[in-house]
Short mmCIF file of C-alpha atoms (C1' of nucleotides) in Angstrom, two decimals:
data_model
loop_
_atom_site.label_atom_id
_atom_site.label_comp_id
_atom_site.label_asym_id
_atom_site.label_seq_id
_atom_site.Cartn_x
_atom_site.Cartn_y
_atom_site.Cartn_z
CA MET A 1 -0.83 -11.30 20.55
CA LYS A 2 -1.37 -9.52 17.27
CA ILE A 3 -2.35 -5.91 17.37
CA PRO A 4 -4.02 -4.38 14.41
CA PRO A 5 -3.17 -0.64 13.26
CA VAL A 6 -5.55 1.65 14.22
CA LYS A 7 -8.81 2.41 12.32
CA GLY A 8 -8.22 5.31 9.50
CA THR A 9 -4.31 5.17 9.92
CA ARG A 10 -1.64 4.00 7.92
CA ASP A 11 1.36 2.40 7.84
CA PHE A 12 4.42 3.90 6.07
CA TYR A 13 6.76 0.78 4.89
CA PRO A 14 9.69 2.28 3.07
CA PRO A 15 8.18 2.48 -0.82
CA ASP A 16 4.89 4.11 1.21
CA MET A 17 7.36 6.31 2.84
CA ALA A 18 9.46 7.48 -0.28
CA ARG A 19 6.03 8.11 -1.78
CA ARG A 20 4.99 10.52 0.99
CA ASN A 21 8.09 12.03 1.45
CA TRP A 22 8.21 12.77 -2.64
CA ILE A 23 5.01 14.60 -2.08
CA ILE A 24 5.57 16.45 0.96
CA ASP A 25 9.44 17.32 -0.46
CA GLY A 26 7.40 18.80 -3.43
CA TRP A 27 4.89 20.87 -1.33
CA LYS A 28 7.98 22.33 0.33
CA ARG A 29 9.98 23.18 -2.46
CA VAL A 30 7.11 24.93 -4.06
CA SER A 31 6.04 26.98 -1.11
CA VAL A 32 9.74 28.24 -0.86
CA ARG A 33 10.21 29.16 -4.59
CA ASN A 34 6.46 31.10 -3.99
CA GLY A 35 8.36 33.15 -1.22
CA PHE A 36 6.52 31.31 1.86
CA GLU A 37 8.30 30.50 5.24
CA GLU A 38 7.49 27.39 7.10
CA TYR A 39 6.34 27.14 10.35
CA ASP A 40 4.82 24.50 12.50
CA GLY A 41 2.96 24.38 16.25
CA PRO A 42 2.09 21.81 18.42
CA ILE A 43 0.09 18.69 17.60
CA PHE A 44 -2.27 19.26 20.13
CA GLU A 45 -3.86 22.40 21.11
CA TYR A 46 -6.68 23.64 23.97
CA LEU A 47 -9.91 22.10 22.57
CA LYS A 48 -11.66 25.32 22.97
CA MET A 49 -9.62 26.77 20.12
CA PHE A 50 -10.94 24.36 17.62
CA GLN A 51 -14.25 25.58 18.90
CA ILE A 52 -13.89 29.28 18.06
CA LYS A 53 -14.00 28.74 14.36
CA SER A 54 -16.09 25.65 13.87
CA GLY A 55 -18.43 25.46 16.53
CA ASP A 56 -19.51 22.11 18.74
CA GLU A 57 -20.56 20.07 16.07
CA ILE A 58 -17.19 19.69 15.39
CA VAL A 59 -16.14 18.75 18.78
CA GLU A 60 -17.56 15.19 17.73
CA GLN A 61 -15.03 15.02 15.08
CA LEU A 62 -12.17 15.47 17.22
CA PHE A 63 -9.74 13.08 18.96
CA SER A 64 -9.91 14.85 22.28
CA LEU A 65 -8.16 14.35 25.63
CA GLU A 66 -7.93 15.52 29.03
CA ASP A 67 -4.30 15.66 30.60
CA ARG A 68 -3.59 15.21 34.19
CA GLY A 69 -4.44 18.84 35.08
CA GLY A 70 -7.53 18.41 34.12
CA ARG A 71 -7.14 20.48 30.55
CA GLU A 72 -9.39 19.80 27.76
CA LEU A 73 -7.24 19.01 24.68
CA ALA A 74 -7.40 17.75 21.45
CA LEU A 75 -5.39 16.78 18.69
CA ARG A 76 -5.25 19.37 15.91
CA PRO A 77 -7.82 18.77 13.01
CA GLU A 78 -6.18 21.61 11.15
CA ILE A 79 -3.63 24.17 11.77
CA THR A 80 -5.25 27.74 10.62
CA PRO A 81 -6.26 27.93 14.27
CA THR A 82 -2.41 27.68 15.57
CA LEU A 83 -1.52 30.02 12.55
CA ALA A 84 -3.78 32.56 13.78
CA ARG A 85 -3.05 32.11 17.44
CA MET A 86 0.95 32.11 16.63
CA VAL A 87 0.44 35.40 14.39
CA ASN A 88 -1.70 37.17 17.06
CA GLN A 89 1.12 36.45 19.74
CA GLN A 90 3.65 38.33 17.43
CA ILE A 91 1.58 40.43 15.09
CA SER A 92 3.32 43.58 16.08
CA SER A 93 6.53 42.77 14.96
CA LEU A 94 6.14 40.44 12.19
CA PRO A 95 6.88 41.87 8.85
CA LYS A 96 3.90 42.37 6.62
CA PRO A 97 2.88 40.73 4.49
CA ILE A 98 3.19 37.21 6.34
CA LYS A 99 3.50 34.65 3.82
CA TRP A 100 3.76 31.04 5.84
CA PHE A 101 3.41 27.43 5.14
CA SER A 102 3.19 24.48 7.03
CA VAL A 103 2.56 20.65 6.23
CA PRO A 104 0.97 19.41 9.60
CA ARG A 105 0.08 16.07 10.20
CA LEU A 106 -3.73 16.11 11.15
CA PHE A 107 -6.26 14.17 13.10
CA ARG A 108 -10.11 13.85 12.35
CA ALA A 109 -12.07 11.21 14.20
CA GLU A 110 -14.52 10.56 11.05
CA ARG A 111 -15.74 7.63 9.36
CA PRO A 112 -12.88 6.81 6.73
CA GLN A 113 -13.86 6.58 3.22
CA LYS A 114 -12.26 7.42 -0.23
CA GLY A 115 -9.92 10.05 0.20
CA ARG A 116 -10.49 10.76 3.50
CA LEU A 117 -8.75 9.18 6.73
CA ARG A 118 -8.37 9.64 10.45
CA GLU A 119 -4.85 10.91 10.35
CA PHE A 120 -3.19 12.66 7.11
CA PHE A 121 -0.78 15.25 6.04
CA GLN A 122 -1.93 18.47 4.81
CA TRP A 123 -0.28 21.16 2.97
CA ASN A 124 -1.08 24.87 4.00
CA ILE A 125 -0.35 28.35 2.46
CA ASP A 126 -1.42 31.41 4.20
CA ILE A 127 -1.00 35.06 3.04
CA ILE A 128 -1.85 37.59 5.86
CA GLY A 129 -2.12 41.19 5.61
CA VAL A 130 -3.00 41.50 2.30
CA ASP A 131 -6.51 43.19 1.22
CA ASP A 132 -5.75 42.68 -2.66
CA VAL A 133 -6.87 39.83 -4.45
CA LEU A 134 -3.55 39.91 -5.80
CA ALA A 135 -2.66 37.70 -2.74
CA ASP A 136 -5.83 35.45 -3.37
CA ALA A 137 -4.07 34.94 -6.93
CA GLU A 138 -0.96 34.08 -5.91
CA VAL A 139 -2.20 31.50 -3.35
CA ILE A 140 -3.82 30.09 -6.33
CA LEU A 141 -0.80 30.15 -8.47
CA THR A 142 1.33 28.53 -6.01
CA THR A 143 -1.13 25.62 -5.82
CA ILE A 144 -1.08 25.37 -9.54
CA ASP A 145 2.57 25.83 -9.58
CA TYR A 146 2.85 22.53 -7.45
CA LEU A 147 0.19 20.94 -9.22
CA ARG A 148 1.82 21.75 -12.59
CA GLU A 149 5.11 20.77 -11.82
CA ILE A 150 4.04 17.05 -10.64
CA GLY A 151 2.84 16.55 -13.82
CA LEU A 152 -1.27 17.80 -13.87
CA THR A 153 -2.26 19.67 -17.07
CA PRO A 154 -5.20 21.92 -17.67
CA LYS A 155 -6.88 18.53 -19.20
CA ASP A 156 -6.34 16.83 -15.83
CA ILE A 157 -7.54 19.44 -13.23
CA LYS A 158 -9.38 22.62 -12.95
CA VAL A 159 -9.14 25.49 -10.25
CA LYS A 160 -12.76 26.52 -10.04
CA ILE A 161 -13.15 29.84 -8.17
CA SER A 162 -15.83 31.98 -6.91
CA SER A 163 -16.15 34.64 -4.40
CA ARG A 164 -18.46 34.60 -1.15
CA LYS A 165 -18.45 38.40 -1.35
CA LEU A 166 -20.24 38.22 -4.85
CA LEU A 167 -22.33 35.51 -3.41
CA ALA A 168 -23.22 37.36 -0.32
CA VAL A 169 -24.19 40.91 -2.14
CA PHE A 170 -26.13 39.02 -4.84
CA LEU A 171 -28.42 37.17 -2.04
CA ARG A 172 -28.81 40.32 -0.15
CA SER A 173 -29.86 42.42 -3.47
CA ILE A 174 -32.55 39.56 -4.00
CA GLY A 175 -34.05 39.90 -0.34
CA ILE A 176 -32.49 37.22 1.47
CA ALA A 177 -32.41 37.81 5.27
CA GLU A 178 -29.04 38.33 6.60
CA ASN A 179 -29.52 35.48 9.39
CA LYS A 180 -30.53 32.80 6.69
CA LEU A 181 -27.31 33.37 4.79
CA GLU A 182 -25.37 31.04 6.67
CA SER A 183 -27.82 28.30 6.11
CA LEU A 184 -28.33 28.95 2.72
CA TYR A 185 -24.15 28.50 1.89
CA THR A 186 -24.13 25.16 3.48
CA LEU A 187 -27.28 24.11 1.13
CA LEU A 188 -25.45 26.05 -2.05
CA ASP A 189 -22.39 24.46 -1.51
CA LYS A 190 -23.99 21.10 -1.97
CA LYS A 191 -25.14 21.77 -5.27
CA ALA A 192 -22.68 19.82 -7.54
CA LYS A 193 -23.38 16.75 -5.33
CA LEU A 194 -27.13 16.94 -5.22
CA PRO A 195 -29.42 15.75 -8.22
CA GLU A 196 -30.66 18.80 -9.81
CA ASP A 197 -34.59 18.70 -8.50
CA THR A 198 -33.29 17.61 -5.17
CA PHE A 199 -31.44 20.81 -4.96
CA GLU A 200 -34.33 22.98 -6.36
CA LYS A 201 -36.71 21.24 -3.81
CA LEU A 202 -34.27 22.07 -0.70
CA LEU A 203 -33.83 25.32 -2.28
CA THR A 204 -37.47 26.16 -2.29
CA GLU A 205 -37.91 25.02 0.95
CA GLN A 206 -35.46 27.34 2.41
CA VAL A 207 -36.35 30.28 0.37
CA THR A 208 -40.04 29.63 -0.50
CA ASN A 209 -40.37 32.58 -2.95
CA LYS A 210 -40.39 30.73 -6.78
CA GLU A 211 -39.10 33.88 -8.32
CA THR A 212 -36.15 33.88 -5.91
CA VAL A 213 -35.79 30.40 -6.43
CA THR A 214 -35.24 30.82 -10.23
CA LYS A 215 -33.07 33.85 -9.52
CA ILE A 216 -30.63 31.89 -7.40
CA LEU A 217 -30.41 28.92 -9.76
CA ASN A 218 -29.63 31.35 -12.63
CA PHE A 219 -26.99 32.88 -10.43
CA MET A 220 -25.55 29.15 -9.34
CA ASN A 221 -25.29 27.88 -12.90
CA CYS A 222 -23.22 31.06 -14.15
CA ASN A 223 -19.66 29.93 -15.63
CA SER A 224 -18.85 32.75 -17.18
CA ILE A 225 -17.60 36.26 -15.73
CA PRO A 226 -19.07 38.50 -18.68
CA ASP A 227 -22.25 37.04 -17.45
CA ILE A 228 -22.37 38.14 -14.21
CA PRO A 229 -23.71 41.71 -14.67
CA LYS A 230 -26.80 40.38 -16.10
CA LEU A 231 -27.62 38.67 -12.97
CA ILE A 232 -26.76 41.49 -10.29
CA THR A 233 -27.87 44.87 -10.12
CA LYS A 234 -25.38 47.82 -10.78
CA GLU A 235 -25.41 49.19 -7.08
CA ASN A 236 -21.59 49.92 -5.76
CA LYS A 237 -21.13 46.97 -3.31
CA GLU A 238 -21.84 44.39 -6.06
CA PHE A 239 -20.47 45.85 -8.73
CA TYR A 240 -17.15 46.12 -6.44
CA ALA A 241 -17.14 42.34 -5.58
CA TYR A 242 -17.48 41.58 -9.43
CA LYS A 243 -14.68 43.82 -10.33
CA ASN A 244 -12.57 41.95 -7.77
CA VAL A 245 -13.58 38.51 -9.06
CA MET A 246 -12.55 39.81 -12.81
CA LEU A 247 -9.35 41.36 -11.16
CA VAL A 248 -8.55 37.55 -9.86
CA PHE A 249 -8.93 36.24 -13.40
CA ASP A 250 -6.84 39.07 -14.87
CA TYR A 251 -4.01 38.72 -12.44
CA LEU A 252 -3.91 34.92 -13.03
CA GLU A 253 -3.82 35.52 -16.67
CA THR A 254 -1.02 37.38 -16.38
CA MET A 255 0.64 34.90 -14.36
CA GLY A 256 0.25 32.53 -16.96
CA VAL A 257 -1.89 30.05 -15.55
CA LYS A 258 -5.38 31.04 -16.87
CA ASP A 259 -5.86 27.77 -18.63
CA TYR A 260 -6.14 26.23 -15.44
CA CYS A 261 -9.09 28.44 -13.90
CA GLU A 262 -12.35 28.68 -14.56
CA PHE A 263 -15.33 30.94 -12.81
CA ASP A 264 -17.81 28.78 -11.20
CA ALA A 265 -20.54 30.19 -9.42
CA GLY A 266 -21.35 26.54 -7.83
CA ILE A 267 -18.13 27.08 -5.31
CA VAL A 268 -19.11 28.13 -2.15
CA ARG A 269 -17.51 25.83 0.45
CA GLY A 270 -19.17 24.71 3.39
CA LEU A 271 -17.51 26.71 6.02
CA ALA A 272 -18.89 30.00 7.40
CA TYR A 273 -15.67 31.65 7.86
CA TYR A 274 -14.49 32.65 4.35
CA THR A 275 -15.69 35.92 3.40
CA GLY A 276 -14.27 36.35 -0.03
CA VAL A 277 -12.51 34.50 -2.94
CA VAL A 278 -13.12 31.04 -2.91
CA PHE A 279 -11.82 28.26 -4.90
CA GLU A 280 -11.29 24.55 -5.23
CA VAL A 281 -9.34 22.18 -7.54
CA HIS A 282 -11.21 19.31 -9.08
CA ALA A 283 -10.27 16.40 -11.01
CA VAL A 284 -11.78 17.00 -14.78
CA GLU A 285 -12.66 13.20 -15.07
CA GLY A 286 -14.18 11.29 -12.32
CA GLU A 287 -16.05 11.56 -8.99
CA LEU A 288 -13.00 12.20 -6.81
CA ARG A 289 -13.68 14.90 -4.11
CA ALA A 290 -11.59 18.38 -4.38
CA ILE A 291 -8.21 18.04 -4.40
CA CYS A 292 -7.79 21.23 -2.38
CA GLY A 293 -9.48 24.18 -1.48
CA GLY A 294 -9.35 27.91 0.17
CA GLY A 295 -10.21 31.17 0.23
CA ARG A 296 -10.23 34.68 1.62
CA TYR A 297 -10.90 34.96 5.72
CA ASP A 298 -11.32 38.27 6.98
CA ASN A 299 -12.50 37.61 10.46
CA LEU A 300 -10.47 34.97 11.73
CA LEU A 301 -7.45 36.62 13.46
CA ARG A 302 -10.21 39.13 15.03
CA ASP A 303 -11.92 35.93 16.23
CA PHE A 304 -8.76 34.62 17.84
CA GLY A 305 -8.44 37.99 20.02
CA GLY A 306 -6.11 39.86 17.22
CA PRO A 307 -6.55 42.68 14.83
CA PRO A 308 -9.22 42.62 11.97
CA ILE A 309 -6.56 41.86 9.51
CA SER A 310 -7.30 39.92 6.28
CA ALA A 311 -6.08 36.50 4.85
CA THR A 312 -6.09 34.32 2.41
CA GLY A 313 -4.94 30.58 2.34
CA MET A 314 -5.35 27.07 0.72
CA GLY A 315 -5.33 23.58 2.34
CA MET A 316 -4.45 20.25 0.29
CA GLY A 317 -4.49 16.75 1.87
CA ASP A 318 -2.47 14.12 0.75
CA CYS A 319 -5.01 11.21 0.64
CA VAL A 320 -7.00 12.76 -2.28
CA LEU A 321 -3.87 13.75 -4.01
CA GLU A 322 -2.29 10.35 -4.04
CA ILE A 323 -5.42 8.73 -5.59
CA LEU A 324 -5.71 11.22 -8.42
CA LEU A 325 -1.83 10.92 -9.04
CA LYS A 326 -2.40 6.84 -8.85
CA GLU A 327 -5.41 7.25 -11.55
CA LYS A 328 -3.08 9.46 -13.59
CA GLY A 329 0.22 6.93 -13.12
CA LEU A 330 1.99 9.97 -12.23
CA LEU A 331 2.95 8.65 -8.83
CA GLY A 332 6.32 6.86 -8.88
CA LYS A 333 6.96 7.77 -11.98
CA SER A 334 9.38 10.62 -10.70
CA LEU A 335 10.39 8.98 -7.34
CA PRO A 336 13.89 8.92 -6.56
CA LYS A 337 15.46 5.88 -6.91
CA LYS A 338 17.38 4.01 -4.22
CA GLU A 339 21.20 5.45 -3.77
CA LEU A 340 24.41 3.75 -2.72
CA ASP A 341 28.12 4.87 -3.55
CA TYR A 342 29.48 1.63 -2.53
CA PHE A 343 29.04 -1.73 -1.68
CA VAL A 344 32.07 -3.46 -0.22
CA ALA A 345 32.14 -7.07 -0.92
CA PHE A 346 34.87 -9.84 -0.69
CA ALA A 347 35.80 -12.96 -2.12
CA LYS A 348 35.03 -16.03 0.13
CA GLY A 349 37.70 -16.33 2.47
CA TYR A 350 38.95 -12.84 2.16
CA GLY A 351 36.72 -10.73 4.31
CA GLY A 352 37.41 -10.05 7.66
CA GLY A 353 37.82 -6.72 9.33
CA THR A 354 38.86 -5.29 6.39
CA VAL A 355 35.30 -4.76 4.92
CA TYR A 356 33.99 -3.03 7.87
CA LYS A 357 37.20 -1.00 7.79
CA VAL A 358 36.84 0.16 4.43
CA ALA A 359 33.15 0.64 4.63
CA ALA A 360 33.70 2.67 7.88
CA GLU A 361 36.33 4.95 5.97
CA LEU A 362 33.76 5.37 3.22
CA ARG A 363 31.48 6.50 5.49
CA SER A 364 33.58 9.16 7.37
CA ARG A 365 34.30 10.83 4.20
CA GLY A 366 30.78 11.23 3.51
CA PHE A 367 30.02 8.50 0.92
CA SER A 368 27.47 5.85 1.55
CA ALA A 369 28.77 2.47 1.94
CA VAL A 370 26.90 -0.76 2.92
CA PHE A 371 28.77 -4.18 3.39
CA SER A 372 26.94 -7.51 3.81
CA TYR A 373 25.74 -9.50 6.78
CA LYS A 374 26.20 -12.66 5.07
CA THR A 375 29.97 -13.80 6.24
CA SER A 376 29.85 -16.99 4.29
CA ALA A 377 28.23 -15.99 0.80
CA GLY A 378 30.45 -15.76 -2.34
CA LEU A 379 30.95 -13.38 -4.78
CA SER A 380 28.10 -13.93 -6.82
CA LYS A 381 25.47 -13.56 -4.09
CA LEU A 382 27.04 -10.27 -2.88
CA LEU A 383 27.15 -8.61 -6.31
CA LYS A 384 23.55 -9.70 -6.43
CA GLU A 385 23.05 -7.74 -3.03
CA ALA A 386 24.96 -4.78 -4.43
CA SER A 387 22.60 -4.57 -7.44
CA ALA A 388 19.58 -4.66 -5.46
CA LEU A 389 20.72 -1.85 -3.44
CA ASN A 390 21.12 -0.14 -6.64
CA ALA A 391 25.28 0.58 -5.74
CA LYS A 392 27.19 2.72 -8.07
CA LYS A 393 30.35 1.01 -7.33
CA CYS A 394 31.74 -2.11 -5.55
CA VAL A 395 34.71 -2.81 -3.58
CA ILE A 396 36.14 -6.13 -3.65
CA VAL A 397 38.56 -7.33 -0.93
CA GLY A 398 40.33 -10.14 -2.10
CA GLN A 399 43.89 -12.07 -2.82
CA GLU A 400 45.04 -9.04 -4.31
CA TYR A 401 44.66 -7.24 -0.75
CA LEU A 402 46.66 -10.11 0.83
CA ASP A 403 49.19 -9.93 -1.84
CA ASN A 404 49.86 -6.14 -2.14
CA LYS A 405 47.26 -4.10 -0.42
CA GLN A 406 45.03 -3.87 -3.43
CA LEU A 407 41.49 -3.42 -3.73
CA VAL A 408 39.07 -4.20 -6.85
CA ILE A 409 37.13 -1.33 -7.50
CA LYS A 410 34.35 -2.36 -9.98
CA ASP A 411 31.68 0.14 -11.49
CA MET A 412 28.58 -1.43 -11.24
CA ALA A 413 27.37 0.24 -14.16
CA THR A 414 30.09 -0.55 -16.83
CA GLY A 415 31.08 -3.72 -15.50
CA LYS A 416 34.91 -2.30 -15.64
CA GLN A 417 37.17 -2.96 -12.84
CA GLU A 418 40.24 -1.86 -11.63
CA LEU A 419 43.06 -2.22 -9.06
CA VAL A 420 43.52 0.52 -6.56
CA ASN A 421 46.07 0.71 -3.51
CA TYR A 422 44.39 0.61 -0.16
CA ASP A 423 46.18 3.55 1.01
CA SER A 424 45.81 5.77 -2.10
CA LEU A 425 42.02 4.92 -2.26
CA PHE A 426 40.77 7.03 0.12
CA THR A 427 43.26 9.80 -0.62
CA GLN A 428 41.90 10.23 -4.12
CA LEU A 429 38.36 10.56 -3.04
CA LYS A 430 36.63 14.12 -2.92
CA PRO A 431 33.35 14.40 -1.93
CA GLU A 432 33.05 15.86 -5.51
CA SER A 433 33.73 12.67 -7.15
CA LYS A 434 29.95 11.29 -6.10
"C1'" G B 1 -24.34 7.80 13.80
"C1'" U B 2 -26.84 5.34 9.10
"C1'" G B 3 -26.98 1.70 5.13
"C1'" A B 4 -24.28 -1.97 1.53
"C1'" A B 5 -20.19 -5.21 -0.19
"C1'" A B 6 -15.97 -7.76 1.13
"C1'" G B 7 -12.40 -10.42 4.39
"C1'" U B 8 -8.10 -17.53 2.36
"C1'" A B 9 0.37 -16.87 2.69
"C1'" G B 10 3.45 -10.63 3.59
"C1'" C B 11 1.02 -8.80 -1.67
"C1'" U B 12 -2.71 -10.05 -5.77
"C1'" C B 13 -5.82 -13.94 -6.24
"C1'" A B 14 -7.84 -18.83 -7.11
"C1'" G B 15 -10.62 -22.72 -4.61
"C1'" U B 16 -16.40 -27.63 -8.32
"C1'" U B 17 -24.36 -27.84 -5.47
"C1'" G B 18 -20.83 -28.75 1.76
"C1'" G B 19 -16.78 -34.65 0.30
"C1'" U B 20 -7.72 -35.12 1.00
"C1'" A B 21 -8.48 -28.73 -1.58
"C1'" A B 22 -4.61 -25.89 1.82
"C1'" G B 23 -3.32 -23.85 -3.50
"C1'" A B 24 -1.09 -20.31 -7.66
"C1'" G B 25 1.92 -16.10 -9.17
"C1'" C B 26 4.88 -12.42 -7.03
"C1'" A B 27 8.01 -11.34 -2.78
"C1'" C B 28 11.23 -13.84 0.89
"C1'" U B 29 15.44 -17.89 2.27
"C1'" G B 30 18.55 -21.30 0.23
"C1'" G B 31 20.89 -23.86 -3.61
"C1'" A B 32 22.86 -24.52 -9.07
"C1'" U B 33 27.47 -20.65 -8.54
"C1'" U B 34 34.16 -21.44 -3.00
"C1'" G B 35 36.81 -14.65 -7.70
"C1'" U B 36 31.80 -11.56 -10.87
"C1'" G B 37 25.72 -8.52 -10.57
"C1'" G B 38 20.28 -7.46 -12.56
"C1'" A B 39 18.64 -13.41 -15.84
"C1'" U B 40 16.87 -18.66 -15.45
"C1'" C B 41 16.36 -23.28 -13.14
"C1'" C B 42 15.45 -25.89 -8.43
"C1'" A B 43 14.32 -26.44 -3.44
"C1'" G B 44 12.35 -24.24 0.96
"C1'" G B 45 9.95 -21.44 4.74
"C1'" G B 46 5.56 -18.96 5.64
"C1'" G B 47 -1.91 -19.75 6.50
"C1'" U B 48 -6.54 -21.21 13.44
"C1'" C B 49 -9.47 -19.80 5.32
"C1'" G B 50 -10.59 -12.47 10.35
"C1'" C B 51 -12.88 -14.27 15.17
"C1'" G B 52 -17.10 -16.80 18.06
"C1'" G B 53 -21.11 -19.89 17.83
"C1'" G B 54 -24.91 -22.78 14.80
"C1'" U B 55 -26.40 -26.69 11.10
"C1'" U B 56 -23.88 -31.30 9.15
"C1'" C B 57 -21.27 -37.81 9.33
"C1'" G B 58 -18.31 -33.67 7.40
"C1'" A B 59 -17.43 -26.43 6.62
"C1'" A B 60 -12.82 -21.97 3.62
"C1'" U B 61 -17.76 -22.99 1.49
"C1'" C B 62 -24.38 -22.93 4.45
"C1'" C B 63 -26.74 -20.08 8.92
"C1'" C B 64 -26.29 -16.36 13.17
"C1'" G B 65 -23.42 -12.91 15.86
"C1'" U B 66 -19.10 -10.12 16.21
"C1'" C B 67 -14.45 -7.57 14.49
"C1'" U B 68 -12.05 -5.31 10.39
"C1'" U B 69 -11.82 -3.25 5.70
"C1'" U B 70 -13.70 -0.76 1.64
"C1'" C B 71 -17.76 2.05 -0.75
"C1'" A B 72 -21.84 5.47 -0.22
"C1'" C B 73 -24.61 9.07 3.55
"C1'" C B 74 -24.14 12.50 7.48
"C1'" C B 75 -19.80 16.28 7.70
"C1'" C B 76 -15.92 18.20 5.37
"C1'" A B 77 -11.95 22.45 8.73
#
RNA sequence: GUGAAAGUAGCUCAGUUGGUAAGAGCACUGGAUUGUGGAUCCAGGGGUCGCGGGUUCGAAUCCCGUCUUUCACCCCA
């Protein structure tokens, strides 16, 4: 009876695993060099925890279960609630700022489609306890640091940056009621996806006043920071929000990544909990969904029963990234090749236990060594196997071993061979000679 | 949850208005090659044509259902 893989999951055969590790190792390496420390939590949590941040609708998109004690649990669809829980538990003893990263395996019971599966990996970085937008800039810098390292240039991708705070003060200044903001965010977030007239129509339905609609459209289409003051009043609050956006770009310029960044008032993010700088990374060409997104969230720790400490972070899934890298031909280019120090072969009739003994001795000294299971194969076949494994050197056990306890060492790159005494082979070897 | 397209070997695919049509390339295994690798040549294994039903003398091919995949919508943490 054949059992197929579960909908929306992936099998990672060795070549797929190599790609996955390459991506994840890059995430981890870049996190560490940007000063982030790794953390992780359980793969399932109380169902309740995911409702705090995201509400009840989200429950339908969770894999939930009940344990034998009747506890309502769910596989984690994101790790930020876990982060909030963990930080709150030890908040008073953790040195600030908290700069943590994680690469959790996440689960969402959504219908799979391009760049979206039911099980995936996501790189998360967060800075907790810094109000200054310098922290937002550093999160963006770290994101770019990775994307740049894997070969993506400002011609390939753009970080589109805006501010929820700026949007909020703007909307309030033109008379939008506080309780309408949230539903308006959801609509504004779709601007780039909807046709222009459809968007305008939906906006008019929500706002009714034609003049207000025009003001919002003008603001949303703004992609130049110097133009912002023309659109907002010069009251303190608004000017402060505007200055903060300017400041982010100043920091990013100082950090040398301004080429990757642009202001785009159309970036809103669907989620309610963002309160400050928000950003998404998009491919310049193509219709691909956002590669990653993030922003500042001021209230999350408090919502999870902790102190009102501000935080900012970023999440990047592996699915969309992999699609983009394939399109750009950047995946596999820099993948590490198979590595093998020694292949231990034998000339027909001379194998026996010596082959396994040599391999075991090499392994015990820290070298990788492989022997063949084809006990009756000819040397030709065995060397072919050694080549397929990308072996650096090949040890051949043959007549010389019977005659003088000597082994043939063949350098697979140059083809050169030398005779070495069995006893001296291992004493000559030092790990550095790898 | 809604809609559209597609399912033939491990992978990528071909397959004539329905008529000896179960095929190719790659991959895999073996041989040429009993002491010398990456190449080449030859051979071999591998398929309930997603599954079930129907139409027909006859179905990979047409029809219905179903499952899966992909894509779009919803949603996007």
